[in-house]
Structure formats: structure tokens, C-alpha cells
Amino acid sequence: MTNFDTVKRNLEARGYAVRVFPTGKEAADYLAASLDGKSVGFGGSATLEALGLYERLESRGEVVWHWKWEDPAAARRAAQATDVYLTSVNALAETGELVNIDGAGNRVAATLFGHEKVYFAVGRNKLVPGYDEAVWRARNVAAPRRARQLGKKTPCAVKCDRCYDCKSPERICRGLAVLWGPMMGMAAEVLLIDEDLGL
Ligand code: SF4
């Protein structure tokens, strides 16, 4: 079992609610029960895909995900107006910083403003010791893997070994957000999951 004690304590000190789950299934069960009656927007996330949450929630109310809708642009806009928002992170520092890189900006924007509450589902593989390592992981691990997954014509997608800070028109890294704590007026909960999930 991964020892989440330090990161849990540091996240709570920053104002997050935190729960620890041994498996993704238990985290998904918790979210499905917590989100009953709420409209839910999804950020692009291989973790959420692995948890199967969209399929579980879509029969129960308004769920919005640009990975699932026919019109991704419309979904990105609609997801900004839901009650709650689900996403993961590209990296989580044990000191409590959450780091996400984005291309279109919908995901990082939704973690900064506009929802009653944001949930971050985070597998153990996203956990790194500190802030510098979190930024490094987001740039050099998560982003190249995503670029390769999308078949982008970027140097990182070919080698998948690090970020080349490319100037490619297909660059997927257009902005980086660091959350030092929940934004004012918006609740935030971090689900720490003792499985490798996402990129
Ligand atoms: S900036 Fe370019 S090279 Fe670096 S991870 Fe993003 S897409 Fe890849």
C-alpha cells in the first residue's frame, strides 16, 4: 500500500478534502454516489476513462465530456457550466501542489473557476516528491505520452523520452496551471488512489 500520509496531510493543510482509496473501483463507487443529482463536466483524462465514470453517470443526469460527445468544442463549453467538474492531474507533489498542462485550456480553466466543486482523481503514479519534480513530470512524462497517444507530429511523440519545448503547430502544451490550494469560492477534493492510473 502506498503511504499517502504526507501528501494527504499537506493537501488538507492547503484546504483540500482528501480521501484515500485502495482501488480505482472504490474511488469510482464513491464518486458515483457523491455526484447523484449533479451535472458533471469531465476534463480530458485517461484516469477518468479507466474509472469508467462517464458510462456510469450518463444514465443519471447531465454529464458532459468532449472525449465522448460528437461535438467536442460544444462539450468543452458546456462542461464549464456544470455543477461539478472531474479531472485528474499530470502530477501531484507530495508537498501538495497540483500541476496540469493543457492545450485547449478547458481543463485548467475549469479547475480555476466556475464550478461548485472540483474533484481530482489521482493515481499513485502521479505522485512525486516536490513542486519541481511535479512540473518536470507534467512536461517530460505526461505530455509526451499524451502527444504520442494522439499521434501528434512533435519530437516528444516520436521519442517519448522528454519534452523538447517544441514550436510545432501540433504542440499540445499551451499552458500550465499550478494549484497551491482550492480556488476561492470553489470546493475541491482530491481522491488518492493506490493504483497506477492515467499517463
Ligand atoms: S511542448 Fe512539444 S515537445 Fe514538449 S511535451 Fe509538449 S508537444 Fe511535446
PDB file of C-alpha atoms and ligand atoms in Angstrom:
ATOM      1  CA  MET A   1       0.000   0.000   0.000  1.00  0.00           C
ATOM      2  CA  THR A   2       1.356   3.399  -0.966  1.00  0.00           C
ATOM      3  CA  ASN A   3       1.878   5.659   2.007  1.00  0.00           C
ATOM      4  CA  PHE A   4      -0.236   8.720   1.229  1.00  0.00           C
ATOM      5  CA  ASP A   5       0.005  10.120   4.781  1.00  0.00           C
ATOM      6  CA  THR A   6       2.338  13.012   3.990  1.00  0.00           C
ATOM      7  CA  VAL A   7       0.603  14.180   0.824  1.00  0.00           C
ATOM      8  CA  LYS A   8      -2.788  13.807   2.484  1.00  0.00           C
ATOM      9  CA  ARG A   9      -1.659  15.934   5.413  1.00  0.00           C
ATOM     10  CA  ASN A  10      -0.162  18.567   3.121  1.00  0.00           C
ATOM     11  CA  LEU A  11      -3.235  18.705   0.884  1.00  0.00           C
ATOM     12  CA  GLU A  12      -5.524  19.068   3.888  1.00  0.00           C
ATOM     13  CA  ALA A  13      -3.344  21.863   5.245  1.00  0.00           C
ATOM     14  CA  ARG A  14      -3.883  23.671   1.929  1.00  0.00           C
ATOM     15  CA  GLY A  15      -7.673  23.333   2.224  1.00  0.00           C
ATOM     16  CA  TYR A  16      -8.476  20.252   0.177  1.00  0.00           C
ATOM     17  CA  ALA A  17     -10.763  17.477   1.257  1.00  0.00           C
ATOM     18  CA  VAL A  18      -8.848  14.234   0.749  1.00  0.00           C
ATOM     19  CA  ARG A  19      -9.856  10.595   0.574  1.00  0.00           C
ATOM     20  CA  VAL A  20      -7.686   7.551   0.004  1.00  0.00           C
ATOM     21  CA  PHE A  21      -8.869   4.524  -1.959  1.00  0.00           C
ATOM     22  CA  PRO A  22      -7.135   1.160  -2.411  1.00  0.00           C
ATOM     23  CA  THR A  23      -8.583   0.758  -5.896  1.00  0.00           C
ATOM     24  CA  GLY A  24      -9.991   2.794  -8.723  1.00  0.00           C
ATOM     25  CA  LYS A  25     -13.233   0.884  -8.466  1.00  0.00           C
ATOM     26  CA  GLU A  26     -13.752   2.086  -4.907  1.00  0.00           C
ATOM     27  CA  ALA A  27     -12.987   5.659  -5.933  1.00  0.00           C
ATOM     28  CA  ALA A  28     -15.468   5.365  -8.803  1.00  0.00           C
ATOM     29  CA  ASP A  29     -18.126   3.980  -6.450  1.00  0.00           C
ATOM     30  CA  TYR A  30     -17.593   6.916  -4.120  1.00  0.00           C
ATOM     31  CA  LEU A  31     -17.835   9.455  -6.920  1.00  0.00           C
ATOM     32  CA  ALA A  32     -20.911   7.850  -8.433  1.00  0.00           C
ATOM     33  CA  ALA A  33     -22.656   8.087  -5.057  1.00  0.00           C
ATOM     34  CA  SER A  34     -21.421  11.636  -4.363  1.00  0.00           C
ATOM     35  CA  LEU A  35     -22.489  13.061  -7.728  1.00  0.00           C
ATOM     36  CA  ASP A  36     -26.084  11.908  -7.742  1.00  0.00           C
ATOM     37  CA  GLY A  37     -28.308  14.753  -8.963  1.00  0.00           C
ATOM     38  CA  LYS A  38     -25.401  16.919 -10.062  1.00  0.00           C
ATOM     39  CA  SER A  39     -24.494  17.943 -13.576  1.00  0.00           C
ATOM     40  CA  VAL A  40     -20.951  16.808 -14.213  1.00  0.00           C
ATOM     41  CA  GLY A  41     -18.270  18.047 -16.579  1.00  0.00           C
ATOM     42  CA  PHE A  42     -15.205  15.958 -17.422  1.00  0.00           C
ATOM     43  CA  GLY A  43     -11.728  17.071 -18.208  1.00  0.00           C
ATOM     44  CA  GLY A  44      -9.608  15.111 -20.659  1.00  0.00           C
ATOM     45  CA  SER A  45      -8.221  12.330 -18.518  1.00  0.00           C
ATOM     46  CA  ALA A  46      -7.049   8.787 -19.085  1.00  0.00           C
ATOM     47  CA  THR A  47      -7.633   8.236 -15.373  1.00  0.00           C
ATOM     48  CA  LEU A  48     -11.335   9.070 -15.648  1.00  0.00           C
ATOM     49  CA  GLU A  49     -11.554   6.878 -18.731  1.00  0.00           C
ATOM     50  CA  ALA A  50     -10.046   3.985 -16.781  1.00  0.00           C
ATOM     51  CA  LEU A  51     -12.531   4.508 -13.955  1.00  0.00           C
ATOM     52  CA  GLY A  52     -15.451   4.206 -16.385  1.00  0.00           C
ATOM     53  CA  LEU A  53     -17.255   7.084 -14.740  1.00  0.00           C
ATOM     54  CA  TYR A  54     -18.826   8.638 -17.809  1.00  0.00           C
ATOM     55  CA  GLU A  55     -20.671   5.436 -18.625  1.00  0.00           C
ATOM     56  CA  ARG A  56     -21.795   5.051 -15.026  1.00  0.00           C
ATOM     57  CA  LEU A  57     -23.091   8.595 -14.731  1.00  0.00           C
ATOM     58  CA  GLU A  58     -24.604   9.287 -18.130  1.00  0.00           C
ATOM     59  CA  SER A  59     -27.859   7.456 -17.446  1.00  0.00           C
ATOM     60  CA  ARG A  60     -28.437   9.515 -14.302  1.00  0.00           C
ATOM     61  CA  GLY A  61     -28.287  13.090 -15.499  1.00  0.00           C
ATOM     62  CA  GLU A  62     -26.291  15.677 -17.356  1.00  0.00           C
ATOM     63  CA  VAL A  63     -22.742  14.545 -17.999  1.00  0.00           C
ATOM     64  CA  VAL A  64     -20.503  16.348 -20.427  1.00  0.00           C
ATOM     65  CA  TRP A  65     -17.247  15.100 -21.890  1.00  0.00           C
ATOM     66  CA  HIS A  66     -15.563  16.219 -25.081  1.00  0.00           C
ATOM     67  CA  TRP A  67     -13.975  12.765 -25.362  1.00  0.00           C
ATOM     68  CA  LYS A  68     -17.474  11.302 -25.745  1.00  0.00           C
ATOM     69  CA  TRP A  69     -19.606  13.932 -27.433  1.00  0.00           C
ATOM     70  CA  GLU A  70     -19.882  14.223 -31.219  1.00  0.00           C
ATOM     71  CA  ASP A  71     -19.115  17.928 -30.985  1.00  0.00           C
ATOM     72  CA  PRO A  72     -16.042  18.270 -28.749  1.00  0.00           C
ATOM     73  CA  ALA A  73     -16.000  22.064 -28.934  1.00  0.00           C
ATOM     74  CA  ALA A  74     -19.591  22.262 -27.726  1.00  0.00           C
ATOM     75  CA  ALA A  75     -18.799  19.796 -24.956  1.00  0.00           C
ATOM     76  CA  ARG A  76     -15.804  21.818 -23.804  1.00  0.00           C
ATOM     77  CA  ARG A  77     -18.013  24.886 -23.491  1.00  0.00           C
ATOM     78  CA  ALA A  78     -20.897  23.014 -21.828  1.00  0.00           C
ATOM     79  CA  ALA A  79     -18.573  21.400 -19.297  1.00  0.00           C
ATOM     80  CA  GLN A  80     -17.635  24.845 -17.977  1.00  0.00           C
ATOM     81  CA  ALA A  81     -21.219  25.341 -16.770  1.00  0.00           C
ATOM     82  CA  THR A  82     -21.857  22.106 -14.880  1.00  0.00           C
ATOM     83  CA  ASP A  83     -22.272  21.883 -11.104  1.00  0.00           C
ATOM     84  CA  VAL A  84     -19.122  19.890 -10.597  1.00  0.00           C
ATOM     85  CA  TYR A  85     -16.042  19.039 -12.616  1.00  0.00           C
ATOM     86  CA  LEU A  86     -13.950  15.891 -12.653  1.00  0.00           C
ATOM     87  CA  THR A  87     -10.363  15.700 -13.741  1.00  0.00           C
ATOM     88  CA  SER A  88      -7.009  14.271 -12.813  1.00  0.00           C
ATOM     89  CA  VAL A  89      -3.601  15.909 -12.715  1.00  0.00           C
ATOM     90  CA  ASN A  90      -0.403  15.498 -14.681  1.00  0.00           C
ATOM     91  CA  ALA A  91       1.471  15.432 -11.406  1.00  0.00           C
ATOM     92  CA  LEU A  92       0.893  15.803  -7.689  1.00  0.00           C
ATOM     93  CA  ALA A  93       3.686  16.957  -5.421  1.00  0.00           C
ATOM     94  CA  GLU A  94       3.899  15.356  -2.022  1.00  0.00           C
ATOM     95  CA  THR A  95       4.107  18.931  -0.747  1.00  0.00           C
ATOM     96  CA  GLY A  96       0.580  19.476  -2.083  1.00  0.00           C
ATOM     97  CA  GLU A  97       0.855  21.288  -5.416  1.00  0.00           C
ATOM     98  CA  LEU A  98      -1.323  20.050  -8.297  1.00  0.00           C
ATOM     99  CA  VAL A  99       0.099  20.529 -11.796  1.00  0.00           C
ATOM    100  CA  ASN A 100      -1.746  20.321 -15.083  1.00  0.00           C
ATOM    101  CA  ILE A 101      -0.740  21.160 -18.651  1.00  0.00           C
ATOM    102  CA  ASP A 102      -3.404  21.902 -21.210  1.00  0.00           C
ATOM    103  CA  GLY A 103      -3.770  22.509 -24.902  1.00  0.00           C
ATOM    104  CA  ALA A 104      -7.261  23.943 -25.373  1.00  0.00           C
ATOM    105  CA  GLY A 105      -7.405  25.306 -21.830  1.00  0.00           C
ATOM    106  CA  ASN A 106     -10.801  23.901 -20.895  1.00  0.00           C
ATOM    107  CA  ARG A 107      -9.419  21.574 -18.277  1.00  0.00           C
ATOM    108  CA  VAL A 108      -7.216  24.016 -16.435  1.00  0.00           C
ATOM    109  CA  ALA A 109      -9.858  26.754 -16.714  1.00  0.00           C
ATOM    110  CA  ALA A 110     -12.437  24.503 -15.093  1.00  0.00           C
ATOM    111  CA  THR A 111     -10.144  23.814 -12.152  1.00  0.00           C
ATOM    112  CA  LEU A 112      -9.749  27.554 -11.590  1.00  0.00           C
ATOM    113  CA  PHE A 113     -13.279  28.946 -11.836  1.00  0.00           C
ATOM    114  CA  GLY A 114     -16.924  28.254 -12.432  1.00  0.00           C
ATOM    115  CA  HIS A 115     -17.928  25.134 -10.510  1.00  0.00           C
ATOM    116  CA  GLU A 116     -19.326  24.364  -7.083  1.00  0.00           C
ATOM    117  CA  LYS A 117     -16.699  21.733  -6.664  1.00  0.00           C
ATOM    118  CA  VAL A 118     -13.830  20.095  -8.489  1.00  0.00           C
ATOM    119  CA  TYR A 119     -12.724  16.514  -7.903  1.00  0.00           C
ATOM    120  CA  PHE A 120      -9.207  15.378  -8.738  1.00  0.00           C
ATOM    121  CA  ALA A 121      -8.783  11.621  -9.160  1.00  0.00           C
ATOM    122  CA  VAL A 122      -5.085  10.846  -8.788  1.00  0.00           C
ATOM    123  CA  GLY A 123      -3.332   7.503  -9.204  1.00  0.00           C
ATOM    124  CA  ARG A 124      -0.177   6.743  -7.213  1.00  0.00           C
ATOM    125  CA  ASN A 125       1.942   7.047 -10.350  1.00  0.00           C
ATOM    126  CA  LYS A 126       1.307  10.829 -10.406  1.00  0.00           C
ATOM    127  CA  LEU A 127       2.873  11.380  -7.007  1.00  0.00           C
ATOM    128  CA  VAL A 128       6.354  12.964  -6.892  1.00  0.00           C
ATOM    129  CA  PRO A 129       8.355  14.437  -4.007  1.00  0.00           C
ATOM    130  CA  GLY A 130       8.078  18.176  -4.668  1.00  0.00           C
ATOM    131  CA  TYR A 131       6.972  21.051  -6.858  1.00  0.00           C
ATOM    132  CA  ASP A 132       9.965  20.965  -9.243  1.00  0.00           C
ATOM    133  CA  GLU A 133       9.520  17.255  -9.828  1.00  0.00           C
ATOM    134  CA  ALA A 134       5.798  17.780 -10.423  1.00  0.00           C
ATOM    135  CA  VAL A 135       6.403  20.352 -13.146  1.00  0.00           C
ATOM    136  CA  TRP A 136       9.109  18.095 -14.591  1.00  0.00           C
ATOM    137  CA  ARG A 137       6.787  15.096 -14.654  1.00  0.00           C
ATOM    138  CA  ALA A 138       3.952  17.043 -16.260  1.00  0.00           C
ATOM    139  CA  ARG A 139       6.254  18.328 -19.003  1.00  0.00           C
ATOM    140  CA  ASN A 140       8.529  15.333 -19.570  1.00  0.00           C
ATOM    141  CA  VAL A 141       6.365  12.316 -18.817  1.00  0.00           C
ATOM    142  CA  ALA A 142       2.648  13.049 -19.069  1.00  0.00           C
ATOM    143  CA  ALA A 143       2.705  15.437 -22.028  1.00  0.00           C
ATOM    144  CA  PRO A 144       4.948  13.317 -24.304  1.00  0.00           C
ATOM    145  CA  ARG A 145       2.846  10.249 -23.578  1.00  0.00           C
ATOM    146  CA  ARG A 146      -0.303  12.167 -24.452  1.00  0.00           C
ATOM    147  CA  ALA A 147       1.273  13.582 -27.619  1.00  0.00           C
ATOM    148  CA  ARG A 148       2.229  10.074 -28.696  1.00  0.00           C
ATOM    149  CA  GLN A 149      -1.236   8.765 -27.853  1.00  0.00           C
ATOM    150  CA  LEU A 150      -2.755  11.460 -30.060  1.00  0.00           C
ATOM    151  CA  GLY A 151      -0.317  10.742 -32.898  1.00  0.00           C
ATOM    152  CA  LYS A 152       0.981  14.297 -32.904  1.00  0.00           C
ATOM    153  CA  LYS A 153       3.849  15.332 -35.131  1.00  0.00           C
ATOM    154  CA  THR A 154       6.029  16.541 -32.282  1.00  0.00           C
ATOM    155  CA  PRO A 155       9.532  15.399 -31.304  1.00  0.00           C
ATOM    156  CA  CYS A 156       8.308  14.079 -27.966  1.00  0.00           C
ATOM    157  CA  ALA A 157       5.723  11.885 -29.640  1.00  0.00           C
ATOM    158  CA  VAL A 158       8.396  10.197 -31.727  1.00  0.00           C
ATOM    159  CA  LYS A 159      10.897   9.505 -28.954  1.00  0.00           C
ATOM    160  CA  CYS A 160       8.589   9.788 -25.924  1.00  0.00           C
ATOM    161  CA  ASP A 161      11.620  10.421 -23.720  1.00  0.00           C
ATOM    162  CA  ARG A 162      11.233  14.090 -22.727  1.00  0.00           C
ATOM    163  CA  CYS A 163       9.788  17.444 -23.705  1.00  0.00           C
ATOM    164  CA  TYR A 164      11.651  19.315 -26.443  1.00  0.00           C
ATOM    165  CA  ASP A 165       9.791  22.599 -25.838  1.00  0.00           C
ATOM    166  CA  CYS A 166       8.799  22.320 -29.453  1.00  0.00           C
ATOM    167  CA  LYS A 167       7.388  25.105 -31.588  1.00  0.00           C
ATOM    168  CA  SER A 168       5.326  22.651 -33.572  1.00  0.00           C
ATOM    169  CA  PRO A 169       1.858  23.735 -34.703  1.00  0.00           C
ATOM    170  CA  GLU A 170       0.754  20.439 -33.155  1.00  0.00           C
ATOM    171  CA  ARG A 171       2.218  21.295 -29.757  1.00  0.00           C
ATOM    172  CA  ILE A 172      -0.270  20.151 -27.109  1.00  0.00           C
ATOM    173  CA  CYS A 173       1.317  22.075 -24.241  1.00  0.00           C
ATOM    174  CA  ARG A 174      -0.090  25.602 -24.382  1.00  0.00           C
ATOM    175  CA  GLY A 175      -0.454  26.411 -20.715  1.00  0.00           C
ATOM    176  CA  LEU A 176       0.500  25.085 -17.308  1.00  0.00           C
ATOM    177  CA  ALA A 177      -1.507  25.596 -14.136  1.00  0.00           C
ATOM    178  CA  VAL A 178      -0.280  25.056 -10.608  1.00  0.00           C
ATOM    179  CA  LEU A 179      -2.846  24.886  -7.872  1.00  0.00           C
ATOM    180  CA  TRP A 180      -1.442  25.827  -4.497  1.00  0.00           C
ATOM    181  CA  GLY A 181      -4.872  25.271  -2.973  1.00  0.00           C
ATOM    182  CA  PRO A 182      -8.566  25.271  -3.831  1.00  0.00           C
ATOM    183  CA  MET A 183      -9.607  28.465  -5.577  1.00  0.00           C
ATOM    184  CA  MET A 184     -11.683  30.890  -3.510  1.00  0.00           C
ATOM    185  CA  GLY A 185     -15.383  30.034  -3.591  1.00  0.00           C
ATOM    186  CA  MET A 186     -14.872  26.580  -5.055  1.00  0.00           C
ATOM    187  CA  ALA A 187     -14.619  23.374  -3.052  1.00  0.00           C
ATOM    188  CA  ALA A 188     -12.032  20.828  -4.109  1.00  0.00           C
ATOM    189  CA  GLU A 189     -11.483  17.205  -3.206  1.00  0.00           C
ATOM    190  CA  VAL A 190      -8.522  15.010  -4.047  1.00  0.00           C
ATOM    191  CA  LEU A 191      -9.025  11.262  -4.363  1.00  0.00           C
ATOM    192  CA  LEU A 192      -5.738   9.437  -3.848  1.00  0.00           C
ATOM    193  CA  ILE A 193      -5.896   6.018  -5.463  1.00  0.00           C
ATOM    194  CA  ASP A 194      -3.416   3.242  -4.818  1.00  0.00           C
ATOM    195  CA  GLU A 195      -3.249   2.139  -8.440  1.00  0.00           C
ATOM    196  CA  ASP A 196      -1.335   3.338 -11.472  1.00  0.00           C
ATOM    197  CA  LEU A 197      -3.868   5.335 -13.466  1.00  0.00           C
ATOM    198  CA  GLY A 198      -3.550   7.636 -16.434  1.00  0.00           C
ATOM    199  CA  LEU A 199      -0.445   8.904 -18.181  1.00  0.00           C
TER     200      LEU A 199
HETATM  201  S1  SF4 B   1       5.994  21.180 -25.708  1.00  0.00           S
HETATM  202 FE1  SF4 B   1       6.102  19.958 -27.604  1.00  0.00          FE
HETATM  203  S2  SF4 B   1       7.834  18.553 -27.247  1.00  0.00           S
HETATM  204 FE2  SF4 B   1       7.215  19.334 -25.248  1.00  0.00          FE
HETATM  205  S3  SF4 B   1       5.808  17.777 -24.464  1.00  0.00           S
HETATM  206 FE3  SF4 B   1       4.587  19.423 -25.422  1.00  0.00          FE
HETATM  207  S4  SF4 B   1       4.222  18.723 -27.502  1.00  0.00           S
HETATM  208 FE4  SF4 B   1       5.928  17.514 -26.672  1.00  0.00          FE
END
